[in-house]
PDB file of C-alpha atoms in Angstrom:
ATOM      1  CA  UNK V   1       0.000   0.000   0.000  1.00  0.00           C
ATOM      2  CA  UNK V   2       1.355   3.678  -0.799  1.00  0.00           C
ATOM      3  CA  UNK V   3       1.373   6.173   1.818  1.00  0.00           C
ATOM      4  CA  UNK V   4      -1.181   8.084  -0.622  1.00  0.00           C
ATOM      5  CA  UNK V   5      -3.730   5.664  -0.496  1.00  0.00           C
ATOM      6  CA  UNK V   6      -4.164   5.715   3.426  1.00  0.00           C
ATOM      7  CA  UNK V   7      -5.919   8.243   5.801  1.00  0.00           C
ATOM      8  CA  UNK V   8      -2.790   8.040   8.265  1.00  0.00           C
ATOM      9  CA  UNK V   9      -4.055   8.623  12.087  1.00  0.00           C
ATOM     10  CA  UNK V  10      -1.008  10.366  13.732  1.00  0.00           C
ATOM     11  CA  UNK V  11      -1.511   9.487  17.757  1.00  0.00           C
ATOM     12  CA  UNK V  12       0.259  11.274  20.122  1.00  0.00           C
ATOM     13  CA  UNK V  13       0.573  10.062  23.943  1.00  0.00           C
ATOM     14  CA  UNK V  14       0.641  11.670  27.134  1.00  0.00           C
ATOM     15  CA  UNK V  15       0.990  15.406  26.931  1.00  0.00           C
ATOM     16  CA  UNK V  16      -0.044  15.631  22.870  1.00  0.00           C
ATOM     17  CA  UNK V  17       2.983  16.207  20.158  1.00  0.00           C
ATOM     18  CA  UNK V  18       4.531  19.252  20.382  1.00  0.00           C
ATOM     19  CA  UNK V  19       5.154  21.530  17.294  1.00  0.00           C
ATOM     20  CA  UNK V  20       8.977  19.996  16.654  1.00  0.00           C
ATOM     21  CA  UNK V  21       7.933  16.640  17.641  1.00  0.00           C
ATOM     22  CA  UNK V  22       8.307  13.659  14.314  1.00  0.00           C
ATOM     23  CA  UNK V  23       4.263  13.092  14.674  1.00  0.00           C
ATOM     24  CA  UNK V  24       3.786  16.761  14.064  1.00  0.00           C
ATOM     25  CA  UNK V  25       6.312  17.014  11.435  1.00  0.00           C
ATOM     26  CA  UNK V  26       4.829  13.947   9.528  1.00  0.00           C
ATOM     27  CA  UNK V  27       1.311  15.164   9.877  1.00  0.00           C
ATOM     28  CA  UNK V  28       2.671  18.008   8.164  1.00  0.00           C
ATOM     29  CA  UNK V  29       4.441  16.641   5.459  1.00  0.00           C
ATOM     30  CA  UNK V  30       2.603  13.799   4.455  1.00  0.00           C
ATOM     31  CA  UNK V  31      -0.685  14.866   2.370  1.00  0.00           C
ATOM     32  CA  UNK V  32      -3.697  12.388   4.048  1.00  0.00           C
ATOM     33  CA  UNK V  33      -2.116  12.636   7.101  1.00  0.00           C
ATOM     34  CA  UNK V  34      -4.048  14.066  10.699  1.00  0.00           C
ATOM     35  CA  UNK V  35      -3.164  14.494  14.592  1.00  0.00           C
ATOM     36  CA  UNK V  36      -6.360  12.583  16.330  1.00  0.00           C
ATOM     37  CA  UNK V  37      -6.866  15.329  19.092  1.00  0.00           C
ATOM     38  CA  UNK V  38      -7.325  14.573  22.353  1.00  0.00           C
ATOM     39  CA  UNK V  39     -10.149  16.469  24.819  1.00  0.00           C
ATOM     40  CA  UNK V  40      -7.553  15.829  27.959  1.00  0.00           C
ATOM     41  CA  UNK V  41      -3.962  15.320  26.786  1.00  0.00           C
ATOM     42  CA  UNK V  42      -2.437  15.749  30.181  1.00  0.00           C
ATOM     43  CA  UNK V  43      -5.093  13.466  32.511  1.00  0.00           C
ATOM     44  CA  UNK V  44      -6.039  10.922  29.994  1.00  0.00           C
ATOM     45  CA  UNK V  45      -9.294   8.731  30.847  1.00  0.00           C
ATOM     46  CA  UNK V  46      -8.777   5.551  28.716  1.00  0.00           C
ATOM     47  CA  UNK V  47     -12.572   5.033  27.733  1.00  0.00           C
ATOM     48  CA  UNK V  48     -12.398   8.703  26.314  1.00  0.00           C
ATOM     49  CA  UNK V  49      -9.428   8.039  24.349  1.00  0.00           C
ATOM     50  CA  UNK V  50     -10.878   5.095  23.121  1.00  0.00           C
ATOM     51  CA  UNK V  51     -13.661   6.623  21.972  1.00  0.00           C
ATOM     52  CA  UNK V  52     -11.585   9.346  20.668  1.00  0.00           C
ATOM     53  CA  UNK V  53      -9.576   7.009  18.124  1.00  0.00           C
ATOM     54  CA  UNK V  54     -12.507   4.794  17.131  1.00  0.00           C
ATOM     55  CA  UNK V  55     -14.702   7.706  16.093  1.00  0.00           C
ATOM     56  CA  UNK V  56     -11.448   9.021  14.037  1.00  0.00           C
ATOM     57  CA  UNK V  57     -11.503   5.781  12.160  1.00  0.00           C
ATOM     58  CA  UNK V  58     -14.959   5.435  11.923  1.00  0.00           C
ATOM     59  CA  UNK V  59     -14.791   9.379  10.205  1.00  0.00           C
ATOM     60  CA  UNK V  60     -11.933   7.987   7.648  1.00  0.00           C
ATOM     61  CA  UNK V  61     -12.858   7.769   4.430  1.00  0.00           C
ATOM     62  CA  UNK V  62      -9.684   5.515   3.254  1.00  0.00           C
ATOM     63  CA  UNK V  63      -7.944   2.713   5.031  1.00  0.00           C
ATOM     64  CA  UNK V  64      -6.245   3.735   7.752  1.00  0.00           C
ATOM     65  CA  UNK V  65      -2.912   3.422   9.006  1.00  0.00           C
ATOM     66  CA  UNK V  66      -2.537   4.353  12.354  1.00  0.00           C
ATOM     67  CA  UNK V  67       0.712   5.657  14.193  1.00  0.00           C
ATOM     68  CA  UNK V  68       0.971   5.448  17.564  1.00  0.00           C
ATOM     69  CA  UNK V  69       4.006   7.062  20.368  1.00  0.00           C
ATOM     70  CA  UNK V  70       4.079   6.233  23.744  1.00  0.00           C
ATOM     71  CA  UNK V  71       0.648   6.401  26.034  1.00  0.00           C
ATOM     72  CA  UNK V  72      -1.390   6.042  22.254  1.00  0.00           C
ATOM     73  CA  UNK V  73       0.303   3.014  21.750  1.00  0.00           C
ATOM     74  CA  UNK V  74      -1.641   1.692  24.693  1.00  0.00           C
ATOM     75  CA  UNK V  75      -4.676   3.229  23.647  1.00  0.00           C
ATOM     76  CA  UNK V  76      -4.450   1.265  20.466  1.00  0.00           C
ATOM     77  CA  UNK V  77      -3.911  -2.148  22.277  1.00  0.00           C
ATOM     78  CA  UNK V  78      -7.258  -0.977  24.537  1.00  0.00           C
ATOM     79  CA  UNK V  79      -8.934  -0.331  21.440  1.00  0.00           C
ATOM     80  CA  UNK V  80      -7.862  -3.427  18.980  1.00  0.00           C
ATOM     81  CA  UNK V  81     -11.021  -5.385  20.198  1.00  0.00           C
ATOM     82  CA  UNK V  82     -13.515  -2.894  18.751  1.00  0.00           C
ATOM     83  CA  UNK V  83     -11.191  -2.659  15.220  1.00  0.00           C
ATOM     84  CA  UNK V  84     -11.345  -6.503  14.419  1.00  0.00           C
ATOM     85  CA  UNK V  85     -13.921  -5.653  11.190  1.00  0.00           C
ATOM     86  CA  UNK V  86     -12.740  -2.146  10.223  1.00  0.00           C
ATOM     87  CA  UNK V  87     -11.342  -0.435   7.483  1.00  0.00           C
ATOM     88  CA  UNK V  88      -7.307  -0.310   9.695  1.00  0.00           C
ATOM     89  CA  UNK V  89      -4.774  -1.781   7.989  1.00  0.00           C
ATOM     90  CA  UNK V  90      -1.692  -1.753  10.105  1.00  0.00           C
ATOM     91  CA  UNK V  91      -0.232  -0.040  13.088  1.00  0.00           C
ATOM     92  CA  UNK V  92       3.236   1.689  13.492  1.00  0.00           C
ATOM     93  CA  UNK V  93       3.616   1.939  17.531  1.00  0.00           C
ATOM     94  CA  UNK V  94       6.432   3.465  19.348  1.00  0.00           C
ATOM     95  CA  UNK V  95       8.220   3.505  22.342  1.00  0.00           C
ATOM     96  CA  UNK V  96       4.792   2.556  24.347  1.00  0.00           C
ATOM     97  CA  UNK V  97       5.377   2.800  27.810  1.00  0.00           C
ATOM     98  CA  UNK V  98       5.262  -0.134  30.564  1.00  0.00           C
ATOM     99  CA  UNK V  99       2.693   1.758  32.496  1.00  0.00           C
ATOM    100  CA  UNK V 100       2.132  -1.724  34.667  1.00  0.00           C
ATOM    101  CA  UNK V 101       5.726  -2.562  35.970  1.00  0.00           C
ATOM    102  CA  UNK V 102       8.085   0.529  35.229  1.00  0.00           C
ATOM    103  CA  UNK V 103       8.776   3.044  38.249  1.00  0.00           C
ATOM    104  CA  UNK V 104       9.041   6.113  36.194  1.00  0.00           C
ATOM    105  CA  UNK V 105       5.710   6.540  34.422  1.00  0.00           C
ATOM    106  CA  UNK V 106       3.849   9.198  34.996  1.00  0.00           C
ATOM    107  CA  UNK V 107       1.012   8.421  37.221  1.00  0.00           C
ATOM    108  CA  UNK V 108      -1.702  10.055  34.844  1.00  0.00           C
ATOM    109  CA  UNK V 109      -1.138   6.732  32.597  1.00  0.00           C
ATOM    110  CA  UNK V 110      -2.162   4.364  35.296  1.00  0.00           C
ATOM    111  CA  UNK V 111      -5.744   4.419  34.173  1.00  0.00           C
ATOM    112  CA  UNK V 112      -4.614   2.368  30.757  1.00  0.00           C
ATOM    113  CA  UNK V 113      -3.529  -0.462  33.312  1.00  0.00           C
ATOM    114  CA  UNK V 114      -3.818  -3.428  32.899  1.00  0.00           C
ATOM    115  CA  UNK V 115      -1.969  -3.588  29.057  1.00  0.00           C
ATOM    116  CA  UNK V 116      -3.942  -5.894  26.970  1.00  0.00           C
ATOM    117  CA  UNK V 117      -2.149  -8.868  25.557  1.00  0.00           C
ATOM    118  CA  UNK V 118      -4.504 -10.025  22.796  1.00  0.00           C
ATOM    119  CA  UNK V 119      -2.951  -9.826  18.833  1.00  0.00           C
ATOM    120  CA  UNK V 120      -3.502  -6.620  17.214  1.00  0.00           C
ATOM    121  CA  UNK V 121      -6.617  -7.617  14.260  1.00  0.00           C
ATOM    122  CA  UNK V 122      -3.852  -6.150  12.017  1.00  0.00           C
ATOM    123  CA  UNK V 123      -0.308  -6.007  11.005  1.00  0.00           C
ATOM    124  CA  UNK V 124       2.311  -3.235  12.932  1.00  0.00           C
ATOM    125  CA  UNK V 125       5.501  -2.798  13.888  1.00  0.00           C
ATOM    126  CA  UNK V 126       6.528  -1.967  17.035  1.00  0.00           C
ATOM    127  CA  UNK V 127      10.106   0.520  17.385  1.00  0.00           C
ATOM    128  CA  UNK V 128      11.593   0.423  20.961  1.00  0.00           C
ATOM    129  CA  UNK V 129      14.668   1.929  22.312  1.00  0.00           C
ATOM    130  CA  UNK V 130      17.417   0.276  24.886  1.00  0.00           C
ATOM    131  CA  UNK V 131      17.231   3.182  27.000  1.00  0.00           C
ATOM    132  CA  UNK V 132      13.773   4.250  26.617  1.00  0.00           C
ATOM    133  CA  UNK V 133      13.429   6.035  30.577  1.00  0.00           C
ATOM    134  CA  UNK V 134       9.391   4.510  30.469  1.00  0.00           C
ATOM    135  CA  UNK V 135      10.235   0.844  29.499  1.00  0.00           C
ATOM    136  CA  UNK V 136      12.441  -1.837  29.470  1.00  0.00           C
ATOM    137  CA  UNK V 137      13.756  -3.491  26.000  1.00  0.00           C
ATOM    138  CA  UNK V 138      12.452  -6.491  27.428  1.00  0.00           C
ATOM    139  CA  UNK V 139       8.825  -5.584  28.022  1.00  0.00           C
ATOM    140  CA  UNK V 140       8.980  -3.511  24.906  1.00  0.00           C
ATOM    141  CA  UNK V 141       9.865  -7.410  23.029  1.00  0.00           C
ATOM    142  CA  UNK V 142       7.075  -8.526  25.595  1.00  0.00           C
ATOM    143  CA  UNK V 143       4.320  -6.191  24.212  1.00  0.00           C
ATOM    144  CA  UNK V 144       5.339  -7.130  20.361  1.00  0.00           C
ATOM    145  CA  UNK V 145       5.067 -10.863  20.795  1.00  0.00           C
ATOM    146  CA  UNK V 146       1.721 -10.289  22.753  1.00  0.00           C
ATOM    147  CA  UNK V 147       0.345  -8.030  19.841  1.00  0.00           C
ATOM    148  CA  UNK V 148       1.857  -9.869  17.364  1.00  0.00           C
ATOM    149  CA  UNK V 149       3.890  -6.919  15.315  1.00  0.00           C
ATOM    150  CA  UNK V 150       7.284  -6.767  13.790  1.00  0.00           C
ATOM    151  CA  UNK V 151       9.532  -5.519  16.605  1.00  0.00           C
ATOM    152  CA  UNK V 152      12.589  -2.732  15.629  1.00  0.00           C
ATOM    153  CA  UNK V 153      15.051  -2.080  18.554  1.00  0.00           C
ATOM    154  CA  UNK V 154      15.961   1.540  17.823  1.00  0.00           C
ATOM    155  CA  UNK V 155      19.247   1.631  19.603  1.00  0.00           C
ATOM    156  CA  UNK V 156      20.121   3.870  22.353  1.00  0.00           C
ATOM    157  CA  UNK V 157      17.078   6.339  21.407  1.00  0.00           C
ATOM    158  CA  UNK V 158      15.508   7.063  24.979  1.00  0.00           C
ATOM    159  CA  UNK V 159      11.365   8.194  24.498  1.00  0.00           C
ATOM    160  CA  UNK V 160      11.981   8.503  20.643  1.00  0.00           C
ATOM    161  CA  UNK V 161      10.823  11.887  21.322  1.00  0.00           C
ATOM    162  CA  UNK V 162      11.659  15.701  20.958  1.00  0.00           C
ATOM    163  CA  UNK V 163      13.622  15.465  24.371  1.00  0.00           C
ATOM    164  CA  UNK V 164      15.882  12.550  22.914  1.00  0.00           C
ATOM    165  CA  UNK V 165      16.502  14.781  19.861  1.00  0.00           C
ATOM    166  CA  UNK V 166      14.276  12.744  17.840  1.00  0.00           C
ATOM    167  CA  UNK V 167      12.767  16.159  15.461  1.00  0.00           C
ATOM    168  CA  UNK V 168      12.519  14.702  12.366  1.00  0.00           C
ATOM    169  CA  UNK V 169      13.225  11.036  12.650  1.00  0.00           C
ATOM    170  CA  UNK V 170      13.767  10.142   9.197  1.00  0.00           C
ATOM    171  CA  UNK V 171      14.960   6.658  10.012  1.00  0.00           C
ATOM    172  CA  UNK V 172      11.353   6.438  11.912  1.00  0.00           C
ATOM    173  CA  UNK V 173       9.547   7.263   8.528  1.00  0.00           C
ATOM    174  CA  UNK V 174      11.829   4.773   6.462  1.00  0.00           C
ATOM    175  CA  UNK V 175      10.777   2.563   9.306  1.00  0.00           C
ATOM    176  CA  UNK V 176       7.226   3.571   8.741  1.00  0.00           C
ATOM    177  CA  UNK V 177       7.639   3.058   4.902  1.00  0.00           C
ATOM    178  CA  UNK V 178       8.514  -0.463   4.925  1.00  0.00           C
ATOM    179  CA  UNK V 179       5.446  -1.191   6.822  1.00  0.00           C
ATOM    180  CA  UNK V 180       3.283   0.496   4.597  1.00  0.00           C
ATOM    181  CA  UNK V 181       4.884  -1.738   2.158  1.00  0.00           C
ATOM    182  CA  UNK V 182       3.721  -4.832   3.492  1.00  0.00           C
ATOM    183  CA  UNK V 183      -0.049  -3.708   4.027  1.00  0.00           C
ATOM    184  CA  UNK V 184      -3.143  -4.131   1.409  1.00  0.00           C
ATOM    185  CA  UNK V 185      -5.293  -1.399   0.195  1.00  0.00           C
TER     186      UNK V 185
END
């Protein structure tokens, strides 16, 4: 599938994308591309969220392609079970956050506990760093096995956000690229 055939859902996590951020940037550059806003970006209720992303691909008028970072990629896990007959045809998820086990989260992700382990009703690839400060490689390995995507160990890439100088991220939409590849229209 080409990029230009899919409505791509950009999904931002805790705290929304700022403007320098790579989810901002794509949404941006590429042409059928759209930030899925939020109503509470900084105390996130999961069923609202939920809600939020469904009705965004029930308002698509293409496939979809969603792409996930951090607390969304969660959100997408919570709302898999509700996208088994719909028009998504893959997921790109990054750096989600081990908001069960890990010390550091931020306590305004607790409400998307417990992570679901059921296989994403659609292909994705999951990008994870070594020294992401929110989650361990080995959860990160944990959560693509469970969900049944493609896993990609970024290196030593922290969040894979603005505050581990990730801007741009061109290697992120090469990443992105190749799964587009893989995906039917």
């Amino acid at each position: 599938m080409k990029i230009s055939e899919a409505d791509v859902l950009i999904l931002p996590g805790l705290g929304s994308a700022g403007p320098s951020h790579w989810q901002t940037r794509w949404a941006e550059r590429l042409p059928y591309a759209a930030i899925v806003e939020q109503a509470d970006w900084d105390e996130p209720e999961l069923d609202d969220w939920v809600d939020t992303i469904e009705q965004a691909i029930i308002m698509a008028t293409r496939p979809v392609v969603l792409v996930a970072h951090s607390l969304a990629c969660i959100a997408v896990a919570h709302t898999a079970s509700r996208l088994a007959d719909t028009k998504v045809r893959g997921a790109f998820l990054v750096a989600p956050p081990d908001v069960e086990l890990h010390p550091d989260v931020p306590e305004a992700t607790w409400p998307f506990r417990p992570i679901p382990r059921d296989p994403l009703p659609f292909p994705s690839m999951l990008v994870a760093s070594s020294n992401d400060p929110f989650c361990t490689i080995d959860r990160a390995v944990e959560f693509a096995t469970c969900w049944g995507s493609d896993f990609h160990q970024a290196g030593e890439a922290g969040h894979i956000n603005l505050a581990s100088g990730h801007g741009p991220w061109p290697e992120g939409l090469l990443m992105f690229t190749r799964l587009m590849q893989r995906l039917k229209a």
